[in-house]
Coordinates of C-alpha atoms in Angstrom, one line a residue:
M54 CA -60.1 -120.7 69.7
E55 CA -63.5 -121.9 70.4
E56 CA -65.5 -118.8 68.4
M57 CA -62.9 -119.4 65.8
M58 CA -64.3 -123.1 65.4
D59 CA -67.7 -121.9 65.5
R60 CA -67.3 -119.4 62.3
H61 CA -66.3 -122.4 60.6
A62 CA -68.3 -125.1 61.3
F63 CA -70.5 -125.3 58.1
I64 CA -67.2 -125.0 56.1
M65 CA -65.9 -128.8 54.3
P66 CA -63.8 -130.4 56.3
E67 CA -61.6 -130.3 53.0
H68 CA -60.8 -126.5 53.0
R69 CA -61.4 -125.8 56.5
D70 CA -58.6 -126.2 57.3
D71 CA -57.1 -122.7 54.2
T72 CA -59.8 -121.4 55.3
V73 CA -59.0 -121.1 59.5
W74 CA -55.5 -120.5 58.5
V75 CA -56.6 -117.6 56.3
V76 CA -59.1 -115.4 58.9
F77 CA -56.0 -116.0 62.0
N78 CA -53.7 -114.7 59.3
E79 CA -55.1 -111.9 58.6
E80 CA -56.0 -111.4 62.6
I81 CA -52.3 -111.3 63.7
E82 CA -52.1 -108.8 60.4
N83 CA -54.9 -106.0 61.2
R84 CA -53.5 -105.7 65.0
T85 CA -54.9 -102.6 66.9
G86 CA -53.2 -101.0 70.4
V87 CA -49.6 -100.8 69.4
L88 CA -47.1 -99.3 71.9
E89 CA -44.2 -99.5 70.2
F90 CA -42.5 -99.6 66.9
H91 CA -38.8 -101.2 65.8
L92 CA -36.5 -98.0 64.1
M93 CA -33.3 -100.3 62.1
G94 CA -30.4 -100.1 62.5
L95 CA -28.0 -99.2 59.9
S96 CA -25.7 -102.5 60.9
E97 CA -25.9 -106.2 62.4
D98 CA -21.9 -106.4 63.1
P99 CA -20.9 -105.5 66.6
E100 CA -17.6 -104.2 65.9
L101 CA -18.7 -102.2 63.1
Q102 CA -22.1 -101.0 65.4
L103 CA -19.3 -99.7 68.2
L104 CA -17.6 -97.9 64.8
L105 CA -20.7 -95.7 63.9
F106 CA -21.6 -94.9 67.3
G107 CA -18.1 -93.1 67.7
L108 CA -18.8 -91.5 64.1
F109 CA -22.6 -90.3 65.0
L110 CA -21.1 -89.0 67.8
A111 CA -18.6 -86.9 66.3
M112 CA -20.9 -85.8 63.6
Y113 CA -23.6 -84.7 66.7
L114 CA -20.7 -83.0 68.7
V115 CA -19.7 -81.0 65.3
T116 CA -23.1 -79.7 64.2
M117 CA -24.2 -78.1 68.1
L118 CA -20.8 -77.2 68.6
G119 CA -20.8 -75.5 64.5
N120 CA -23.8 -74.3 64.8
L121 CA -24.1 -72.6 68.4
L122 CA -20.9 -71.2 67.4
I123 CA -22.5 -69.2 64.1
I124 CA -25.8 -67.7 67.1
L125 CA -22.9 -66.6 69.7
V126 CA -20.7 -64.7 66.8
I127 CA -23.7 -63.9 65.0
T128 CA -24.9 -63.0 68.9
L129 CA -22.1 -61.1 70.0
D130 CA -20.7 -59.2 66.7
P131 CA -23.2 -55.5 66.6
H132 CA -21.7 -55.7 62.1
L133 CA -23.3 -59.0 61.6
H134 CA -26.5 -57.6 63.2
T135 CA -28.0 -57.8 59.5
P136 CA -30.9 -59.5 58.3
M137 CA -29.1 -62.0 56.5
Y138 CA -27.3 -63.2 59.6
F139 CA -30.6 -62.4 62.1
F140 CA -31.6 -65.3 59.4
L141 CA -28.6 -66.9 59.7
S142 CA -28.9 -67.6 63.4
N143 CA -32.5 -69.3 63.0
L144 CA -31.1 -71.5 60.2
S145 CA -28.6 -72.2 62.7
L146 CA -31.1 -72.8 65.6
V147 CA -33.3 -75.1 63.8
D148 CA -30.4 -77.1 62.2
I149 CA -29.5 -78.2 65.8
F150 CA -32.8 -79.0 66.6
F151 CA -33.1 -80.8 63.5
I152 CA -30.3 -83.2 63.8
S153 CA -32.0 -83.3 67.5
T154 CA -34.2 -84.7 66.6
T155 CA -32.7 -88.2 65.2
I156 CA -29.1 -89.5 66.0
P157 CA -29.3 -88.7 69.5
K158 CA -31.6 -91.8 69.7
M159 CA -29.7 -93.6 67.2
I160 CA -26.3 -92.9 69.5
V161 CA -28.4 -94.2 72.2
G162 CA -29.9 -97.2 70.0
I163 CA -26.9 -98.4 69.5
H164 CA -25.5 -98.1 73.0
M165 CA -28.4 -99.8 74.4
H166 CA -28.6 -102.3 71.7
S167 CA -32.3 -101.7 71.3
R168 CA -33.9 -99.8 68.2
V169 CA -37.8 -99.9 70.1
I170 CA -39.6 -96.0 70.1
S171 CA -42.9 -95.7 71.7
Y172 CA -46.2 -95.4 69.4
A173 CA -46.5 -91.8 71.7
G174 CA -42.4 -91.3 70.8
C175 CA -42.8 -92.5 67.0
L176 CA -44.9 -89.4 66.9
T177 CA -43.4 -87.1 68.0
Q178 CA -39.8 -87.4 66.7
M179 CA -41.7 -87.5 63.0
S180 CA -44.1 -83.9 63.9
F181 CA -40.8 -82.2 65.4
F182 CA -38.9 -83.5 62.5
L183 CA -41.5 -81.9 59.7
F184 CA -41.5 -79.2 61.6
F185 CA -37.6 -78.3 61.7
V186 CA -37.2 -80.2 57.6
C187 CA -40.1 -77.0 57.2
M188 CA -38.5 -74.7 58.7
D189 CA -35.4 -74.9 57.2
D190 CA -36.7 -74.7 54.2
M191 CA -38.8 -71.7 54.9
I192 CA -35.3 -70.3 56.0
L193 CA -33.5 -70.3 52.8
T194 CA -36.7 -69.3 50.9
V195 CA -36.5 -66.1 52.9
M196 CA -32.6 -66.1 52.7
A197 CA -32.8 -66.2 48.6
Y198 CA -35.1 -63.2 48.5
D199 CA -33.2 -61.0 51.0
R200 CA -30.4 -61.3 48.9
F201 CA -32.6 -60.7 45.8
V202 CA -33.5 -57.2 47.5
A203 CA -29.6 -56.4 48.5
I204 CA -29.1 -57.0 45.5
C205 CA -31.7 -56.1 42.9
H206 CA -33.0 -53.2 45.2
P207 CA -30.5 -51.6 47.4
L208 CA -32.2 -48.7 47.6
Y209 CA -34.8 -50.8 49.3
Y210 CA -33.2 -52.4 51.7
T211 CA -33.9 -51.4 54.7
V212 CA -37.1 -51.0 54.4
N213 CA -38.8 -54.0 53.1
M214 CA -36.4 -55.9 55.0
N215 CA -36.7 -53.8 58.2
P216 CA -36.4 -56.1 62.1
H217 CA -40.2 -55.8 62.1
V218 CA -40.6 -57.5 58.7
C219 CA -38.0 -60.2 59.9
V220 CA -40.0 -60.8 62.3
I221 CA -43.1 -61.4 60.4
L222 CA -40.4 -63.5 58.4
I223 CA -39.8 -66.0 60.8
L224 CA -43.1 -66.4 62.7
L225 CA -44.7 -66.9 58.9
S226 CA -42.0 -69.5 58.6
F227 CA -42.9 -70.7 61.9
S228 CA -46.6 -71.1 61.2
V229 CA -46.5 -72.9 58.3
S230 CA -44.4 -75.1 59.8
I231 CA -46.9 -75.5 62.4
F232 CA -49.5 -76.9 59.3
D233 CA -47.5 -79.0 58.1
S234 CA -46.2 -80.5 60.6
Q235 CA -49.8 -80.7 62.7
L236 CA -51.6 -82.3 59.8
H237 CA -49.1 -84.8 59.0
N238 CA -49.5 -85.7 62.7
L239 CA -53.1 -86.4 62.6
I240 CA -53.1 -88.0 59.0
A241 CA -51.1 -91.1 61.1
L242 CA -53.4 -91.0 63.8
Q243 CA -56.3 -91.6 62.5
V244 CA -54.1 -95.0 61.2
T245 CA -55.6 -97.2 64.2
C246 CA -54.3 -100.0 63.1
F247 CA -50.6 -101.9 62.1
K248 CA -50.1 -105.0 59.9
D249 CA -45.8 -105.0 61.1
V250 CA -44.3 -102.4 63.8
E251 CA -41.1 -103.1 61.2
I252 CA -40.0 -99.3 60.2
E253 CA -37.4 -99.5 57.0
N254 CA -36.1 -96.5 58.7
F255 CA -33.3 -95.4 61.9
F256 CA -35.8 -93.0 62.5
C257 CA -40.0 -92.1 61.9
H258 CA -40.0 -91.2 58.7
P259 CA -44.3 -90.2 58.0
S260 CA -44.2 -92.3 55.1
Q261 CA -42.9 -94.9 56.0
L262 CA -45.2 -95.2 59.0
L263 CA -49.0 -95.0 57.0
N264 CA -46.7 -98.4 54.7
L265 CA -47.4 -99.7 58.3
A266 CA -51.0 -99.1 58.0
C267 CA -53.3 -102.4 57.1
T268 CA -56.2 -99.8 56.1
D269 CA -56.2 -97.5 52.9
T270 CA -54.3 -94.9 53.4
H271 CA -54.3 -93.6 49.2
I272 CA -56.5 -90.1 49.9
S273 CA -53.8 -89.8 52.6
N274 CA -50.6 -90.1 50.7
I275 CA -52.9 -88.0 48.3
V276 CA -52.7 -85.0 50.5
I277 CA -49.7 -85.8 52.1
Y278 CA -47.7 -85.6 48.1
F279 CA -50.0 -82.4 47.4
I280 CA -49.0 -80.3 50.6
G281 CA -44.5 -81.8 50.3
V282 CA -45.1 -80.4 46.4
I283 CA -46.8 -77.0 47.4
L284 CA -44.0 -76.0 50.8
G285 CA -41.1 -78.3 48.0
I286 CA -41.8 -77.5 44.8
F287 CA -42.7 -73.8 45.1
P288 CA -39.7 -72.1 48.1
V289 CA -37.3 -73.9 44.9
L290 CA -39.0 -72.3 42.6
G291 CA -39.1 -69.2 44.1
I292 CA -34.7 -69.3 45.4
I293 CA -34.1 -70.1 41.2
L294 CA -36.1 -66.8 40.1
S295 CA -34.3 -65.3 43.1
Y296 CA -31.2 -66.0 41.7
C297 CA -32.2 -66.2 38.0
K298 CA -32.8 -62.5 38.9
I299 CA -29.5 -61.2 40.6
F300 CA -27.1 -63.4 38.2
F301 CA -28.8 -61.4 35.6
S302 CA -27.9 -58.2 38.4
I303 CA -24.8 -59.1 39.1
L304 CA -23.1 -58.7 35.8
K305 CA -24.3 -55.3 34.8
I306 CA -22.6 -54.3 37.9
P307 CA -19.4 -52.8 36.5
S308 CA -16.5 -53.1 38.7
S309 CA -15.2 -56.4 39.2
S310 CA -14.7 -56.0 43.1
G311 CA -18.8 -54.7 43.0
K312 CA -18.9 -58.4 41.4
Y313 CA -17.0 -60.0 43.4
K314 CA -18.5 -59.5 46.7
A315 CA -22.3 -59.0 45.3
F316 CA -20.8 -63.4 45.1
S317 CA -19.0 -63.8 47.7
T318 CA -22.5 -62.7 50.0
C319 CA -24.7 -65.7 48.3
G320 CA -22.1 -67.6 47.8
S321 CA -22.4 -69.2 50.6
H322 CA -26.4 -69.6 50.8
L323 CA -26.4 -71.0 47.6
S324 CA -23.5 -73.6 48.6
V325 CA -26.2 -74.7 51.5
V326 CA -29.2 -74.9 49.1
C327 CA -28.0 -76.9 46.6
L328 CA -26.7 -79.1 50.1
F329 CA -30.1 -79.2 51.6
Y330 CA -32.1 -79.4 47.7
G331 CA -29.6 -82.3 46.4
T332 CA -29.4 -84.4 49.3
G333 CA -33.3 -84.6 49.3
I334 CA -34.2 -84.5 46.2
G335 CA -31.2 -87.6 46.5
V336 CA -33.4 -89.4 48.9
Y337 CA -37.0 -88.9 47.2
L338 CA -34.8 -90.6 44.3
G339 CA -32.8 -92.8 45.5
S340 CA -36.4 -94.4 47.2
A341 CA -37.6 -94.4 43.7
V342 CA -35.0 -96.7 42.0
S343 CA -33.7 -98.7 45.1
H344 CA -35.5 -101.3 46.4
S345 CA -33.1 -101.5 49.6
P346 CA -34.4 -100.3 53.0
R347 CA -30.6 -99.5 54.0
K348 CA -29.3 -97.6 50.9
N349 CA -32.3 -95.3 52.1
A350 CA -31.7 -95.1 55.7
V351 CA -28.2 -94.2 54.4
A352 CA -29.2 -91.6 52.7
S353 CA -31.7 -89.7 54.8
L354 CA -28.4 -90.2 57.2
I355 CA -26.9 -87.9 54.5
Y356 CA -29.9 -85.4 54.5
T357 CA -30.2 -85.2 58.0
A358 CA -27.7 -85.2 59.7
V359 CA -24.5 -84.1 57.3
S360 CA -26.6 -81.1 56.1
P361 CA -26.7 -79.6 59.2
M362 CA -23.7 -81.0 60.3
L363 CA -21.7 -79.2 57.3
N364 CA -23.4 -75.5 57.0
P365 CA -21.4 -73.9 59.5
F366 CA -18.1 -74.7 57.6
I367 CA -19.8 -72.9 54.1
Y368 CA -20.1 -70.2 56.1
S369 CA -16.8 -70.3 57.9
L370 CA -15.4 -71.1 54.2
R371 CA -16.9 -68.7 52.4
N372 CA -17.8 -65.9 53.9
R373 CA -15.4 -63.1 54.3
D374 CA -17.8 -61.0 56.8
F375 CA -18.6 -64.1 58.5
S376 CA -14.7 -64.9 58.5
N377 CA -13.8 -62.0 59.8
A378 CA -16.2 -61.0 62.7
L379 CA -14.9 -64.9 64.1
K380 CA -11.3 -63.7 63.5
R381 CA -12.2 -60.5 65.6
L382 CA -13.8 -62.8 68.1
H383 CA -10.8 -64.7 68.1
S384 CA -8.6 -61.7 69.1
R385 CA -10.9 -60.6 71.9
V386 CA -11.0 -63.7 73.8
F387 CA -7.2 -64.6 73.4

């Protein structure tokens, strides 16, 4: 306090109080050494929190059991040991970890009535979230390429999609996701002071974490959006191009049964693609239109929790091969 009075010893009396308040306010806002953040709750109503606790716990358990069932069926049934189901099992594994990065923390927070997350925990959650969402993106793109080769170039399918190539594609997806995650982590580590500790979401979203920085993050935002365009737009364009060629190839199939079989093999994947990118685009469009943090958090919840939960239902209901494999497993067990 004495240092502050010394700094303003030569300020005119009528302006001294205002100037002291400005400097003091700046010192409060430019916080350094932040140890924890406060996540936003979806509701402050105790009765509604109890309902949300049960709802999110049920969603998490259904997602875990459904995706584990997909992995189990694909592993045990030799008829599903094909590239398409190899990628599907990897997608289910990624979805298990994807939902586990956000929902368990929120469930525990509701139960313990605590919205606090440590600085290290926030960066860790952000890194895993970005890694698994990028892995989802990459695997869905690889699965579209797999369907493109199978339908448009069936004679070369066993050569172009051999086990060695499939493993390389998964490793490539893993490498790209690691790069994306660690790049965002590196950018976040450059922020040395925060003007607030309230994160306007139920998890540590990278864009909202940067919004709390009291330094200029213009260059960091440009880098993040540039990487987002590359890893978001190009996979989507690849999927759209693949399905355009698939569609025209299916139209050339003379028999109606052949067309139906080709459409059925693509229908499940296309439904998952629409769900994943539809909810993701909806989150970003919603955040741009709506300035309500709680509405944006609900939109993010649909993107991070509903999509992984519905994937097993889509594949079990719309995919005949998987449904038959599930029946064979059921008859073998019971």
